[in-house]
Tab-separated table of C-alpha atoms and ligand atoms in Angstrom:
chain	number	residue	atom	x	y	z
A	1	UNK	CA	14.886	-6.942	-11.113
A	2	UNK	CA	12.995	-6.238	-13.860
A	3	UNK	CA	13.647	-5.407	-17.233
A	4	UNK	CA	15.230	-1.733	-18.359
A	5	UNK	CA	12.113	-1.615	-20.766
A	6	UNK	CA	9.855	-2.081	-17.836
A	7	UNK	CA	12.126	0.108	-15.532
A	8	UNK	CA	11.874	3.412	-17.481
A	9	UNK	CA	7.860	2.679	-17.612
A	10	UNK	CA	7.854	2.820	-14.178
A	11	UNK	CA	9.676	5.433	-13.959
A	12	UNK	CA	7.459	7.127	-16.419
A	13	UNK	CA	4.378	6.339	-14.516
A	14	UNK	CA	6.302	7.839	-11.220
A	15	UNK	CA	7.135	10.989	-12.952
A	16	UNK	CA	2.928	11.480	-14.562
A	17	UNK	CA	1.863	10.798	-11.140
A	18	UNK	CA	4.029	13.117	-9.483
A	19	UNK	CA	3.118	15.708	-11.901
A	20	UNK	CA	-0.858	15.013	-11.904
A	21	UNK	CA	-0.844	15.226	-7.625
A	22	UNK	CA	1.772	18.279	-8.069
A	23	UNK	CA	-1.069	20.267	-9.749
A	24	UNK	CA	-3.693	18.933	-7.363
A	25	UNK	CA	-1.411	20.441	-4.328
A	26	UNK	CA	-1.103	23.668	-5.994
A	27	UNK	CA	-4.794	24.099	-7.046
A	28	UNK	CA	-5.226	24.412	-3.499
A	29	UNK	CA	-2.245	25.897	-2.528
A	30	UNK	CA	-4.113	29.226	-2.315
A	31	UNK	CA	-6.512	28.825	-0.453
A	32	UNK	CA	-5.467	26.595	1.988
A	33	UNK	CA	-3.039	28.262	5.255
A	34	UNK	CA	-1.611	26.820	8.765
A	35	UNK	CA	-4.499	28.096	10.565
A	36	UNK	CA	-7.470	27.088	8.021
A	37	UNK	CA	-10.294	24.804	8.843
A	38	UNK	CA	-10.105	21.230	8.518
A	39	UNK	CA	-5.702	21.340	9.268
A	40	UNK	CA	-5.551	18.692	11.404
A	41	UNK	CA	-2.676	17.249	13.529
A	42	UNK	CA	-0.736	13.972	13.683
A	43	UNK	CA	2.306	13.293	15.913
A	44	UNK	CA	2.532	16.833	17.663
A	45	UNK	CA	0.292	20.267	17.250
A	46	UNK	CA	2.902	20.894	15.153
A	47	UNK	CA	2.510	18.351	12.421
A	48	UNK	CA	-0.435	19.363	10.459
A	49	UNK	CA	-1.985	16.980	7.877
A	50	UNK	CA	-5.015	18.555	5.518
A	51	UNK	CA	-7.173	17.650	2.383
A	52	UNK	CA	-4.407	18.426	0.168
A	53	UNK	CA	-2.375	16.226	1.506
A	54	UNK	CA	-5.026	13.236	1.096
A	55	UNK	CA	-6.283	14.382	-2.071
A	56	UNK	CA	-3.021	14.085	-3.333
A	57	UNK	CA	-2.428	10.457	-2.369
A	58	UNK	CA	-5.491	9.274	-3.531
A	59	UNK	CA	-5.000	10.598	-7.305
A	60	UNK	CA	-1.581	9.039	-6.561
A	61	UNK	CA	-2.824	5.592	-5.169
A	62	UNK	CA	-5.888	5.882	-7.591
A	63	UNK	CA	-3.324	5.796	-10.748
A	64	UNK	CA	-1.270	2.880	-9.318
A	65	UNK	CA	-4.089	1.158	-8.747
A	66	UNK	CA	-5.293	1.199	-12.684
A	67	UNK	CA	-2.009	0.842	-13.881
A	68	UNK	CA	-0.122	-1.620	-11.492
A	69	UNK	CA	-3.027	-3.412	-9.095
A	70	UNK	CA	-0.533	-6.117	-7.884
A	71	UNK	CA	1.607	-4.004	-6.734
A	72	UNK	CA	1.978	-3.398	-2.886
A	73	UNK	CA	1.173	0.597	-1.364
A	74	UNK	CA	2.994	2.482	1.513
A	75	UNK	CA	1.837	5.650	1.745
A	76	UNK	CA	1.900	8.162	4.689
A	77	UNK	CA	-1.589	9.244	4.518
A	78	UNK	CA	-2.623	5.634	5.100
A	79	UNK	CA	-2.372	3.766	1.625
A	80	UNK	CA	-1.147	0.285	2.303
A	81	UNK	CA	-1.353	-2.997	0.063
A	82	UNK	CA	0.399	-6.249	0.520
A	83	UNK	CA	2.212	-6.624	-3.086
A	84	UNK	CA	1.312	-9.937	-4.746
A	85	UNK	CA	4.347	-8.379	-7.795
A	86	UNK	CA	7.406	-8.092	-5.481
A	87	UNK	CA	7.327	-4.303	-6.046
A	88	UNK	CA	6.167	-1.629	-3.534
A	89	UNK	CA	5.116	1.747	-3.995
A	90	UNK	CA	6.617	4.180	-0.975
A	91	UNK	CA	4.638	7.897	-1.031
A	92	UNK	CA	5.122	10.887	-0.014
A	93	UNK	CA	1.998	12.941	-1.425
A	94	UNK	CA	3.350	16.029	0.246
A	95	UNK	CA	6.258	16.574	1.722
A	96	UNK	CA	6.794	19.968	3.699
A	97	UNK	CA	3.268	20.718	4.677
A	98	UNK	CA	4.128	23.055	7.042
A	99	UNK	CA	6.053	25.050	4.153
A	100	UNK	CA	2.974	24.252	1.548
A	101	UNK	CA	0.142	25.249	4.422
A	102	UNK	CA	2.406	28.854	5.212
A	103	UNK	CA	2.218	29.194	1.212
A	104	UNK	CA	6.270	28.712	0.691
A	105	UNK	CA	7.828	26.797	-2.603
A	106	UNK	CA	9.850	24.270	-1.339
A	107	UNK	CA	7.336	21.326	-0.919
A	108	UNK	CA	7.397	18.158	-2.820
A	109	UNK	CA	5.419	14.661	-4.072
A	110	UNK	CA	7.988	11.647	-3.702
A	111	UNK	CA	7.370	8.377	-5.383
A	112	UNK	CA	9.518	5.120	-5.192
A	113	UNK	CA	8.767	1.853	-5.865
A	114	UNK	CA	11.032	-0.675	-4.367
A	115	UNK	CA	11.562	-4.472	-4.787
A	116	UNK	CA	13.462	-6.757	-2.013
A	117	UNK	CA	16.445	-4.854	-2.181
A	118	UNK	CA	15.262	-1.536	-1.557
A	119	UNK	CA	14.153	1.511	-4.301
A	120	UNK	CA	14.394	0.514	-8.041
A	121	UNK	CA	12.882	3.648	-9.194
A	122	UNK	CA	12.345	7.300	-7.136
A	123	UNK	CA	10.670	10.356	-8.203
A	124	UNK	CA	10.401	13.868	-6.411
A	125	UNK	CA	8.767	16.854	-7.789
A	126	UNK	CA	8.682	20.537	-6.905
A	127	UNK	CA	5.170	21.656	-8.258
A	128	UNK	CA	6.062	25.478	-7.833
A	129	UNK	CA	9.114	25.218	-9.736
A	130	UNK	CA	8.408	22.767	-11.881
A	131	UNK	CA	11.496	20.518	-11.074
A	132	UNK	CA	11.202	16.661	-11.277
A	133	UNK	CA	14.223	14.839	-10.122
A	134	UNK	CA	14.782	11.236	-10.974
A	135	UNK	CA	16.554	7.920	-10.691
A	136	UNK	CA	16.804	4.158	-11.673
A	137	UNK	CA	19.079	2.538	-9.678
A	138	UNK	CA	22.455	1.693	-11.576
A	139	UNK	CA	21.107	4.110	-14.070
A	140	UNK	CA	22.093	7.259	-12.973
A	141	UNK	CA	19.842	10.474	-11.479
A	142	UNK	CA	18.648	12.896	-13.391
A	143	UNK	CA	17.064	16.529	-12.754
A	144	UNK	CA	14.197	16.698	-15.427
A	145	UNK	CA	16.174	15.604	-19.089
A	146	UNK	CA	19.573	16.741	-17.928
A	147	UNK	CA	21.513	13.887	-15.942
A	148	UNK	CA	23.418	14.292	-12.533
A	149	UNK	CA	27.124	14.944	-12.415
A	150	UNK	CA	29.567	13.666	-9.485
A	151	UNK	CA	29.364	15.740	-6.700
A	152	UNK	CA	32.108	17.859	-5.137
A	153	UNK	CA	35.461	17.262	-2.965
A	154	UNK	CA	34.703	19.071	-0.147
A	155	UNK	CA	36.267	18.806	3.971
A	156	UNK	CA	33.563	19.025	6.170
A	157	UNK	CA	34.565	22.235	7.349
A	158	UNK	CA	33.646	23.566	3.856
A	159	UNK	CA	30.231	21.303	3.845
A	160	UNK	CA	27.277	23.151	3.651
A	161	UNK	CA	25.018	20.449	5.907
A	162	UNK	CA	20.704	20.467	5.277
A	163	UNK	CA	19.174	19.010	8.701
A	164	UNK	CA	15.243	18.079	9.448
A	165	UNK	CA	14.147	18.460	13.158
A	166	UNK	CA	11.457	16.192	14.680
A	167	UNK	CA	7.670	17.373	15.362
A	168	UNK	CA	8.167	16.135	19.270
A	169	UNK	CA	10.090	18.099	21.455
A	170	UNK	CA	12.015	15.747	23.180
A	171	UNK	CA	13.876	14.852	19.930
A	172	UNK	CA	13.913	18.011	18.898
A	173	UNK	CA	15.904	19.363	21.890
A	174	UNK	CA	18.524	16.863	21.477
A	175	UNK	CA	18.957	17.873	17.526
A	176	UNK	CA	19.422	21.119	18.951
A	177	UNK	CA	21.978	19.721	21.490
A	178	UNK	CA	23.493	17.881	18.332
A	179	UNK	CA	23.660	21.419	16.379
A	180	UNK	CA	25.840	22.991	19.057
A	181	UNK	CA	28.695	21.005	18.524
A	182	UNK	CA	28.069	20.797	14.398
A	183	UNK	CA	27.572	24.062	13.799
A	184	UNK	CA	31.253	25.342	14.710
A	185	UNK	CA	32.816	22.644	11.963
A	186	UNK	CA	30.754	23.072	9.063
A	187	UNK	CA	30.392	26.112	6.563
A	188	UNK	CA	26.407	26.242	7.647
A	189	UNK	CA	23.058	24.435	7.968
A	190	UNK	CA	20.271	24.703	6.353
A	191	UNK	CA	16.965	23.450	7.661
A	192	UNK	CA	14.791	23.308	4.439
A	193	UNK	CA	11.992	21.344	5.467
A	194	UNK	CA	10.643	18.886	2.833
A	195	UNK	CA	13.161	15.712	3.343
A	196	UNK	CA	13.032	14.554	-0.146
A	197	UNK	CA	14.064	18.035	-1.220
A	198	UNK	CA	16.777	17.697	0.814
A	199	UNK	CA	17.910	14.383	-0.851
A	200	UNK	CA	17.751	16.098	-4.102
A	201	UNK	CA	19.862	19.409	-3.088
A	202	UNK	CA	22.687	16.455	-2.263
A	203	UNK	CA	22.120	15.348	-5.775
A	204	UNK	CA	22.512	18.279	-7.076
A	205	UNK	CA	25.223	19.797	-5.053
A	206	UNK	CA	23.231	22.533	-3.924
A	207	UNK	CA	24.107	20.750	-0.337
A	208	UNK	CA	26.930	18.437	0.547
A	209	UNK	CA	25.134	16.540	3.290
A	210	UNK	CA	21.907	15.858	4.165
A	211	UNK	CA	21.179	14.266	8.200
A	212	UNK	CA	18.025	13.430	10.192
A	213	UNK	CA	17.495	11.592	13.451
A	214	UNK	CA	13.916	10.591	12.952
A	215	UNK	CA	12.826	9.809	9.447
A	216	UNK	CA	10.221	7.952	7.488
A	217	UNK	CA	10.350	5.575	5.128
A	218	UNK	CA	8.163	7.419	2.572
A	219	UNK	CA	9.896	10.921	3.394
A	220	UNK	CA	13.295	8.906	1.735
A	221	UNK	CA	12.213	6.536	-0.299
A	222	UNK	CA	12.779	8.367	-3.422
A	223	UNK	CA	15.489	10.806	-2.290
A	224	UNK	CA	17.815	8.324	-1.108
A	225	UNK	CA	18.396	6.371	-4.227
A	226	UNK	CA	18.659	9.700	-6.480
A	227	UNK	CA	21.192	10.705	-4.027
A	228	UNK	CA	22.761	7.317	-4.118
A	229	UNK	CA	22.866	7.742	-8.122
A	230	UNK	CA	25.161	10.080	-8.427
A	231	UNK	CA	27.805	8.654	-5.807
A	232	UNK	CA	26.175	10.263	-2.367
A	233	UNK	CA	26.707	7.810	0.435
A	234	UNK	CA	23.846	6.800	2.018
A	235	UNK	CA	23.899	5.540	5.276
A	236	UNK	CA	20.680	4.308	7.252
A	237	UNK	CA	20.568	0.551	9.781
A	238	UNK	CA	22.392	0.309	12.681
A	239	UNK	CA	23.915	3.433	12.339
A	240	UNK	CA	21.317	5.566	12.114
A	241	UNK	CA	18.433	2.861	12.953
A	242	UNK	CA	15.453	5.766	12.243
A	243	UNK	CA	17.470	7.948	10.587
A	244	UNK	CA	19.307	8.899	7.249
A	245	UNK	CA	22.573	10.452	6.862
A	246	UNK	CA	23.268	11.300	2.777
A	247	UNK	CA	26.608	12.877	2.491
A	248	UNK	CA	29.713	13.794	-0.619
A	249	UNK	CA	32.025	11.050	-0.122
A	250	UNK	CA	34.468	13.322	1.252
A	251	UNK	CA	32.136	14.932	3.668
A	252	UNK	CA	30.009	11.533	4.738
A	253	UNK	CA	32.933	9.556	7.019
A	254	UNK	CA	34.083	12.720	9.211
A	255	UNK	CA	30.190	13.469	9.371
A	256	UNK	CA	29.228	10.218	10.810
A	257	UNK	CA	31.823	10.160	13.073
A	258	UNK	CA	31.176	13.335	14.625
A	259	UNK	CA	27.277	12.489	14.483
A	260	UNK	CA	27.162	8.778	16.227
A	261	UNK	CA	29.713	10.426	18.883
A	262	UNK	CA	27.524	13.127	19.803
A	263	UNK	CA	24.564	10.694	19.565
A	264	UNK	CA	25.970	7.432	21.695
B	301	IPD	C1	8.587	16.249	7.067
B	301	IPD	C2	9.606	16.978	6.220
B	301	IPD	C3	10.635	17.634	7.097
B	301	IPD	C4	11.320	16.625	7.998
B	301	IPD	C5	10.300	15.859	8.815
B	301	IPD	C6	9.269	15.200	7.898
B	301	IPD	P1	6.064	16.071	6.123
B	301	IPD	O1	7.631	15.600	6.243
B	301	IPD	O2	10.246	16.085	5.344
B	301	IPD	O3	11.656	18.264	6.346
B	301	IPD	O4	12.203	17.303	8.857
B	301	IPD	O5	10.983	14.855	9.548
B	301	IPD	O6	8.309	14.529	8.681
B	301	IPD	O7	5.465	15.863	7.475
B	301	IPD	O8	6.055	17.482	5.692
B	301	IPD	O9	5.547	15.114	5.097
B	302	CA	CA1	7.423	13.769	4.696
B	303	CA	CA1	3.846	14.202	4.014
């Protein structure tokens, strides 16, 4: 691992990046929409991908690149590097591009950089409300300067639960499947749409739990260990082998349960 000096500098790097790409997205926030020229598609006609989202991972990969040009790349818009360092940079340039493209706030840039036991460093900023949450793992998560407190006690009947849903059908008629038997024992769900957001709104209590069936490694990367930072369990492998559950202690075990039964 290396050193705390070197830790908060790439953390620091993480967070300018972030920032630089989150101004890039919102310069063309405006005049970009779902239904504008040049949105194109990826998994399903309902996963759009545009210029914003490449422009933004090219500032991003373009600044790694100067600054850290061992390191290796994983990004979703295609940026990939073998590391020659040990570290790897995971990105997100935009996550929630349907909510960005239909001109909503709640989009994000997530940055992590990981080393052979998973994120050292994640980043995840909210250009239009200027929120950057943070984390070095064993050091604590922070939301811009002020840091995370521990989250709440709370029975999973009281647990406010955020949920993704797939772009491809199929999946996405089983998470509705899933939802019918949720919905009943939990206070509600929220479907926000940007992943790493979600992450964070465990972080910061403004969620208790946080599940998705079908996830990417760059749509987590970040959001995972900032969750994991202030006491969140995180549970991904064999339990969830493409998918993340990130719950309150108190709300993760009965939430697992009730998930993998509904799921075998
Ligand atoms: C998506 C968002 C969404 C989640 C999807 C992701 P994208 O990422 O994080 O909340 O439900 O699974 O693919 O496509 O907007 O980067
Ligand atoms: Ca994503
Ligand atoms: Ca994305």
């Amino acid at each position: 691992m290396p050193a705390a000096s070197n830790l908060v500098d790439l953390r620091e790097l993480a967070v300018r990046l972030a920032i630089a790409a989150g101004e890039e997205l919102l310069a063309r926030q405006r005049s970009l929409s779902i239904d504008a020229a040049g949105v194109e598609t990826k998994s399903s006609a309902n996963d759009p991908v545009s210029a914003a989202d490449r422009a933004s991972e090219k500032l991003i990969v373009d600044g790694l690149t100067a600054a850290r040009p061992g390191d290796g790349l994983l990004g979703e818009e295609g940026a990939s590097r073998v590391s020659s360092t040990g570290l790897t940079w995971v990105i997100d340039p935009l996550d929630g591009t349907v909510n960005y493209l239909y001109g909503r706030l709640d989009w994000s840039v997530s940055i992590a950089v990981e080393d052979e036991n998973g994120a050292l460093v994640g980043v995840v900023h909210q250009p239009r409300t200027g929120t950057t949450w943070s984390a070095v793992r064993d050091a604590g998560a922070f939301r811009d300067d002020q840091r995370l407190g521990s989250l709440r006690h709370t029975p999973l009947e009281s647990a406010l639960v955020a949920t993704g849903f797939s772009y491809l059908p199929d999946r996405r008629a089983e998470q509705a499947a899933l939802l019918q038997d949720l919905l009943p024992v939990v206070r509600d769900i929220r479907r926000g749409g940007s992943a790493a957001l979600d992450l964070c709104s465990v972080a910061d209590r403004t969620a208790d739990a946080y599940y998705e069936h079908l996830i990417q490694p760059w749509d987590v990367a970040a959001g995972a260990l900032i969750a994991r930072e202030v006491g969140a369990v995180v549970v991904r492998g064999p339990v969830f082998p493409q998918g993340i559950l990130a719950a309150a202690p108190s709300v993760a075990a009965p939430l697992q349960e009730l998930l993998t039964r509904r799921s075998a």
